[in-house]
PDB file of C-alpha atoms in Angstrom:
ATOM      1  CA  MET G   1     -20.267 -29.579  19.009  1.00  0.00           C
ATOM      2  CA  THR G   2     -17.310 -27.544  20.210  1.00  0.00           C
ATOM      3  CA  THR G   3     -16.857 -24.117  18.665  1.00  0.00           C
ATOM      4  CA  VAL G   4     -13.526 -23.695  16.888  1.00  0.00           C
ATOM      5  CA  ALA G   5     -11.841 -20.369  17.610  1.00  0.00           C
ATOM      6  CA  ASN G   6      -8.757 -19.861  15.452  1.00  0.00           C
ATOM      7  CA  GLY G   7      -9.457 -16.168  14.902  1.00  0.00           C
ATOM      8  CA  VAL G   8     -10.408 -16.469  11.223  1.00  0.00           C
ATOM      9  CA  ASN G   9     -13.759 -15.143  10.006  1.00  0.00           C
ATOM     10  CA  VAL G  10     -14.361 -17.921   7.504  1.00  0.00           C
ATOM     11  CA  GLN G  11     -17.934 -16.847   6.852  1.00  0.00           C
ATOM     12  CA  ALA G  12     -16.722 -13.459   5.613  1.00  0.00           C
ATOM     13  CA  LEU G  13     -14.247 -15.216   3.310  1.00  0.00           C
ATOM     14  CA  LEU G  14     -16.930 -17.562   1.985  1.00  0.00           C
ATOM     15  CA  ASP G  15     -19.298 -14.623   1.464  1.00  0.00           C
ATOM     16  CA  ALA G  16     -16.569 -12.727  -0.401  1.00  0.00           C
ATOM     17  CA  ARG G  17     -15.848 -15.750  -2.582  1.00  0.00           C
ATOM     18  CA  GLU G  18     -19.532 -16.020  -3.464  1.00  0.00           C
ATOM     19  CA  ALA G  19     -19.849 -12.274  -4.182  1.00  0.00           C
ATOM     20  CA  LEU G  20     -16.766 -12.267  -6.421  1.00  0.00           C
ATOM     21  CA  LYS G  21     -18.189 -15.037  -8.588  1.00  0.00           C
ATOM     22  CA  GLY G  22     -20.606 -12.442  -9.957  1.00  0.00           C
ATOM     23  CA  ALA G  23     -18.153  -9.522  -9.976  1.00  0.00           C
ATOM     24  CA  PRO G  24     -14.724 -10.769 -11.127  1.00  0.00           C
ATOM     25  CA  GLU G  25     -13.515  -7.182 -11.756  1.00  0.00           C
ATOM     26  CA  ALA G  26     -13.734  -6.536  -7.992  1.00  0.00           C
ATOM     27  CA  ALA G  27     -11.282  -9.391  -7.415  1.00  0.00           C
ATOM     28  CA  GLN G  28      -8.522  -7.516  -9.263  1.00  0.00           C
ATOM     29  CA  PHE G  29      -6.132  -6.199  -6.613  1.00  0.00           C
ATOM     30  CA  VAL G  30      -2.954  -4.156  -7.040  1.00  0.00           C
ATOM     31  CA  TRP G  31      -0.528  -4.430  -4.126  1.00  0.00           C
ATOM     32  CA  ARG G  32       2.045  -1.639  -3.839  1.00  0.00           C
ATOM     33  CA  ALA G  33       5.356  -0.957  -2.166  1.00  0.00           C
ATOM     34  CA  SER G  34       7.712   2.004  -2.494  1.00  0.00           C
ATOM     35  CA  SER G  35      11.406   1.739  -1.783  1.00  0.00           C
ATOM     36  CA  LYS G  36      14.031   4.400  -1.132  1.00  0.00           C
ATOM     37  CA  TRP G  37      17.766   3.858  -1.136  1.00  0.00           C
ATOM     38  CA  GLN G  38      19.441   4.920   2.110  1.00  0.00           C
ATOM     39  CA  ASP G  39      23.172   4.194   1.776  1.00  0.00           C
ATOM     40  CA  GLY G  40      25.354   1.345   0.572  1.00  0.00           C
ATOM     41  CA  VAL G  41      22.966  -1.581  -0.020  1.00  0.00           C
ATOM     42  CA  HIS G  42      20.478  -0.380   2.626  1.00  0.00           C
ATOM     43  CA  SER G  43      16.989   0.580   1.478  1.00  0.00           C
ATOM     44  CA  THR G  44      13.697   1.305   3.229  1.00  0.00           C
ATOM     45  CA  THR G  45      10.430   0.075   1.764  1.00  0.00           C
ATOM     46  CA  ARG G  46       6.996   1.296   2.786  1.00  0.00           C
ATOM     47  CA  VAL G  47       3.611  -0.329   2.284  1.00  0.00           C
ATOM     48  CA  LYS G  48       0.336   1.498   2.940  1.00  0.00           C
ATOM     49  CA  GLU G  49      -2.057   1.827  -0.022  1.00  0.00           C
ATOM     50  CA  PHE G  50      -3.433  -0.813  -2.358  1.00  0.00           C
ATOM     51  CA  PHE G  51      -6.256  -1.124  -4.850  1.00  0.00           C
ATOM     52  CA  GLY G  52      -9.013  -3.697  -4.456  1.00  0.00           C
ATOM     53  CA  LEU G  53     -12.767  -4.214  -4.607  1.00  0.00           C
ATOM     54  CA  GLY G  54     -12.879  -1.539  -7.301  1.00  0.00           C
ATOM     55  CA  GLN G  55     -11.330   1.295  -5.304  1.00  0.00           C
ATOM     56  CA  GLU G  56      -8.264   2.574  -3.476  1.00  0.00           C
ATOM     57  CA  GLN G  57      -7.739   1.024  -0.025  1.00  0.00           C
ATOM     58  CA  GLU G  58      -5.350   1.572   2.892  1.00  0.00           C
ATOM     59  CA  HIS G  59      -3.909  -0.617   5.597  1.00  0.00           C
ATOM     60  CA  LYS G  60      -4.649   0.546   9.161  1.00  0.00           C
ATOM     61  CA  SER G  61      -1.062   1.749   9.390  1.00  0.00           C
ATOM     62  CA  GLU G  62       1.953   2.045   7.142  1.00  0.00           C
ATOM     63  CA  ALA G  63       4.432  -0.828   7.375  1.00  0.00           C
ATOM     64  CA  VAL G  64       8.128   0.045   7.058  1.00  0.00           C
ATOM     65  CA  PHE G  65      10.803  -2.497   6.167  1.00  0.00           C
ATOM     66  CA  ASP G  66      14.560  -2.021   6.158  1.00  0.00           C
ATOM     67  CA  ALA G  67      16.622  -4.243   3.900  1.00  0.00           C
ATOM     68  CA  ASP G  68      20.394  -4.490   3.916  1.00  0.00           C
ATOM     69  CA  HIS G  69      22.999  -7.203   3.839  1.00  0.00           C
ATOM     70  CA  PRO G  70      25.027  -8.680   6.703  1.00  0.00           C
ATOM     71  CA  GLU G  71      28.483  -7.503   7.643  1.00  0.00           C
ATOM     72  CA  VAL G  72      29.967 -10.645   6.050  1.00  0.00           C
ATOM     73  CA  PHE G  73      28.907  -9.022   2.746  1.00  0.00           C
ATOM     74  CA  ALA G  74      30.787  -5.821   3.687  1.00  0.00           C
ATOM     75  CA  ALA G  75      27.463  -4.103   4.469  1.00  0.00           C
ATOM     76  CA  GLN G  76      26.033  -2.445   7.592  1.00  0.00           C
ATOM     77  CA  ASP G  77      23.365  -5.069   8.473  1.00  0.00           C
ATOM     78  CA  ASN G  78      20.624  -2.454   8.998  1.00  0.00           C
ATOM     79  CA  GLY G  79      17.970  -5.011   8.086  1.00  0.00           C
ATOM     80  CA  ILE G  80      17.471  -8.465   6.688  1.00  0.00           C
ATOM     81  CA  THR G  81      18.373  -9.276   3.103  1.00  0.00           C
ATOM     82  CA  PRO G  82      15.747  -8.866   0.392  1.00  0.00           C
ATOM     83  CA  ILE G  83      15.755 -12.604  -0.275  1.00  0.00           C
ATOM     84  CA  GLU G  84      14.938 -13.263   3.396  1.00  0.00           C
ATOM     85  CA  TYR G  85      11.780 -11.186   2.899  1.00  0.00           C
ATOM     86  CA  LEU G  86      10.690 -13.877   0.436  1.00  0.00           C
ATOM     87  CA  LEU G  87      10.903 -16.405   3.269  1.00  0.00           C
ATOM     88  CA  ILE G  88       8.809 -14.103   5.479  1.00  0.00           C
ATOM     89  CA  GLY G  89       6.167 -13.763   2.780  1.00  0.00           C
ATOM     90  CA  LEU G  90       6.017 -17.508   2.182  1.00  0.00           C
ATOM     91  CA  ALA G  91       5.891 -18.359   5.891  1.00  0.00           C
ATOM     92  CA  SER G  92       3.194 -15.772   6.576  1.00  0.00           C
ATOM     93  CA  CYS G  93       1.034 -16.781   3.620  1.00  0.00           C
ATOM     94  CA  LEU G  94       1.204 -20.524   4.305  1.00  0.00           C
ATOM     95  CA  THR G  95       0.580 -20.031   8.036  1.00  0.00           C
ATOM     96  CA  ALA G  96      -2.438 -17.812   7.354  1.00  0.00           C
ATOM     97  CA  GLY G  97      -3.735 -20.479   5.014  1.00  0.00           C
ATOM     98  CA  VAL G  98      -3.347 -23.201   7.633  1.00  0.00           C
ATOM     99  CA  ALA G  99      -5.375 -21.137  10.117  1.00  0.00           C
ATOM    100  CA  SER G 100      -8.075 -20.363   7.548  1.00  0.00           C
ATOM    101  CA  VAL G 101      -8.431 -23.932   6.319  1.00  0.00           C
ATOM    102  CA  ALA G 102      -8.439 -25.274   9.895  1.00  0.00           C
ATOM    103  CA  GLN G 103     -11.198 -22.846  10.855  1.00  0.00           C
ATOM    104  CA  ASN G 104     -13.233 -23.816   7.790  1.00  0.00           C
ATOM    105  CA  ARG G 105     -12.794 -27.538   8.531  1.00  0.00           C
ATOM    106  CA  GLY G 106     -13.626 -27.153  12.218  1.00  0.00           C
ATOM    107  CA  ILE G 107     -10.141 -28.007  13.454  1.00  0.00           C
ATOM    108  CA  GLN G 108      -9.002 -26.248  16.624  1.00  0.00           C
ATOM    109  CA  LEU G 109      -5.380 -25.122  16.451  1.00  0.00           C
ATOM    110  CA  ARG G 110      -3.268 -24.780  19.589  1.00  0.00           C
ATOM    111  CA  SER G 111      -0.067 -23.755  17.849  1.00  0.00           C
ATOM    112  CA  VAL G 112       1.353 -23.432  14.346  1.00  0.00           C
ATOM    113  CA  GLU G 113       5.032 -22.879  13.716  1.00  0.00           C
ATOM    114  CA  ALA G 114       6.855 -22.859  10.410  1.00  0.00           C
ATOM    115  CA  ALA G 115      10.615 -23.132   9.988  1.00  0.00           C
ATOM    116  CA  LEU G 116      11.956 -22.126   6.586  1.00  0.00           C
ATOM    117  CA  GLU G 117      15.345 -22.588   4.971  1.00  0.00           C
ATOM    118  CA  GLY G 118      16.328 -21.212   1.608  1.00  0.00           C
ATOM    119  CA  LYS G 119      19.524 -22.563   0.064  1.00  0.00           C
ATOM    120  CA  HIS G 120      21.314 -19.864  -1.904  1.00  0.00           C
ATOM    121  CA  ASP G 121      24.567 -20.090  -3.844  1.00  0.00           C
ATOM    122  CA  ILE G 122      25.712 -16.455  -3.868  1.00  0.00           C
ATOM    123  CA  ARG G 123      28.201 -17.010  -6.685  1.00  0.00           C
ATOM    124  CA  GLY G 124      25.344 -16.074  -9.040  1.00  0.00           C
ATOM    125  CA  ILE G 125      24.656 -12.611  -7.593  1.00  0.00           C
ATOM    126  CA  LEU G 126      28.374 -11.912  -7.281  1.00  0.00           C
ATOM    127  CA  GLY G 127      28.972 -12.781 -10.936  1.00  0.00           C
ATOM    128  CA  VAL G 128      31.439 -15.547 -10.069  1.00  0.00           C
ATOM    129  CA  ASP G 129      29.680 -18.187 -12.164  1.00  0.00           C
ATOM    130  CA  SER G 130      27.116 -17.290 -14.835  1.00  0.00           C
ATOM    131  CA  ASP G 131      25.658 -20.809 -14.648  1.00  0.00           C
ATOM    132  CA  VAL G 132      24.584 -20.294 -11.019  1.00  0.00           C
ATOM    133  CA  ARG G 133      21.155 -18.700 -10.639  1.00  0.00           C
ATOM    134  CA  ASN G 134      20.812 -15.513  -8.586  1.00  0.00           C
ATOM    135  CA  GLY G 135      17.942 -16.720  -6.394  1.00  0.00           C
ATOM    136  CA  PHE G 136      17.269 -19.589  -4.057  1.00  0.00           C
ATOM    137  CA  ASN G 137      18.195 -23.065  -5.264  1.00  0.00           C
ATOM    138  CA  ASP G 138      15.440 -24.504  -3.102  1.00  0.00           C
ATOM    139  CA  ILE G 139      13.280 -23.633  -0.123  1.00  0.00           C
ATOM    140  CA  LYS G 140      12.198 -26.046   2.587  1.00  0.00           C
ATOM    141  CA  VAL G 141       9.193 -25.324   4.825  1.00  0.00           C
ATOM    142  CA  THR G 142       8.650 -27.488   7.903  1.00  0.00           C
ATOM    143  CA  PHE G 143       5.455 -27.047   9.905  1.00  0.00           C
ATOM    144  CA  THR G 144       4.993 -28.047  13.531  1.00  0.00           C
ATOM    145  CA  ILE G 145       1.273 -27.976  14.258  1.00  0.00           C
ATOM    146  CA  ASP G 146      -0.547 -28.847  17.461  1.00  0.00           C
ATOM    147  CA  ALA G 147      -4.252 -29.274  16.745  1.00  0.00           C
ATOM    148  CA  ASP G 148      -7.292 -31.364  17.532  1.00  0.00           C
ATOM    149  CA  ALA G 149      -6.741 -33.396  14.378  1.00  0.00           C
ATOM    150  CA  SER G 150      -4.992 -36.483  13.047  1.00  0.00           C
ATOM    151  CA  ARG G 151      -1.632 -36.226  11.309  1.00  0.00           C
ATOM    152  CA  GLN G 152      -3.432 -36.950   8.033  1.00  0.00           C
ATOM    153  CA  ASP G 153      -5.850 -34.047   8.619  1.00  0.00           C
ATOM    154  CA  ILE G 154      -2.965 -31.730   9.518  1.00  0.00           C
ATOM    155  CA  GLU G 155      -1.091 -32.728   6.355  1.00  0.00           C
ATOM    156  CA  ALA G 156      -4.267 -31.989   4.380  1.00  0.00           C
ATOM    157  CA  LEU G 157      -4.462 -28.518   6.006  1.00  0.00           C
ATOM    158  CA  VAL G 158      -0.917 -27.758   4.902  1.00  0.00           C
ATOM    159  CA  ALA G 159      -1.543 -29.132   1.395  1.00  0.00           C
ATOM    160  CA  GLN G 160      -4.650 -26.959   0.960  1.00  0.00           C
ATOM    161  CA  SER G 161      -2.808 -23.920   2.299  1.00  0.00           C
ATOM    162  CA  GLN G 162      -0.021 -24.519  -0.205  1.00  0.00           C
ATOM    163  CA  LYS G 163      -2.584 -24.952  -3.008  1.00  0.00           C
ATOM    164  CA  ARG G 164      -4.204 -21.549  -2.247  1.00  0.00           C
ATOM    165  CA  SER G 165      -1.059 -19.580  -1.298  1.00  0.00           C
ATOM    166  CA  ALA G 166      -0.422 -16.530  -3.488  1.00  0.00           C
ATOM    167  CA  VAL G 167       3.217 -16.403  -2.386  1.00  0.00           C
ATOM    168  CA  PHE G 168       3.833 -20.112  -3.000  1.00  0.00           C
ATOM    169  CA  ASP G 169       2.318 -19.642  -6.461  1.00  0.00           C
ATOM    170  CA  ALA G 170       4.462 -16.579  -7.216  1.00  0.00           C
ATOM    171  CA  LEU G 171       7.622 -18.444  -6.170  1.00  0.00           C
ATOM    172  CA  THR G 172       6.892 -21.682  -8.014  1.00  0.00           C
ATOM    173  CA  ASN G 173       5.352 -20.371 -11.243  1.00  0.00           C
ATOM    174  CA  PRO G 174       6.650 -17.814 -13.724  1.00  0.00           C
ATOM    175  CA  THR G 175       5.471 -14.274 -12.933  1.00  0.00           C
ATOM    176  CA  ASP G 176       5.840 -11.441 -15.403  1.00  0.00           C
ATOM    177  CA  VAL G 177       8.053  -8.780 -13.828  1.00  0.00           C
ATOM    178  CA  THR G 178       8.654  -5.469 -15.597  1.00  0.00           C
ATOM    179  CA  VAL G 179      11.480  -3.199 -14.447  1.00  0.00           C
ATOM    180  CA  GLU G 180      11.644   0.258 -16.007  1.00  0.00           C
ATOM    181  CA  VAL G 181      13.172   3.660 -15.423  1.00  0.00           C
ATOM    182  CA  ALA G 182      10.795   6.626 -14.975  1.00  0.00           C
TER     183      ALA G 182
END
């Protein structure tokens, strides 16, 4: 049998899943981000610490993200728009899932690419039409995957990734969001 090397330590994930069955409190994670306004509609968001497995944790390094709007919105275009970060999160989560599921199923990947499009009627955020929602109207994800597998097996990889994706879930199901002033 050929060894599959997609770079995912599936055994560690399976061990964690088994361990968390007996310790559900350890599965409670709190992801954090802090954002600071720069100028205009430009902000910088940093991600470093999070809580999980019952204690404070840190990423190896702090990640810094600039968000702005393009010049066609009379902005400086110092970063991508906040709504484009949703596409990044969805693409990253689904792609990670494809790699994990492929590794677990013994499918060797050669390449995985995802192209995403989010259709957005900006009349909502501009207050032009109160019947138009502020967010995406729809999002389309198209995967191109080269693997040692049939099309049916590849479609099953993508379906399982979608089923387990935290970002897909957050985008397609109601999530309680609280916004407050300190």
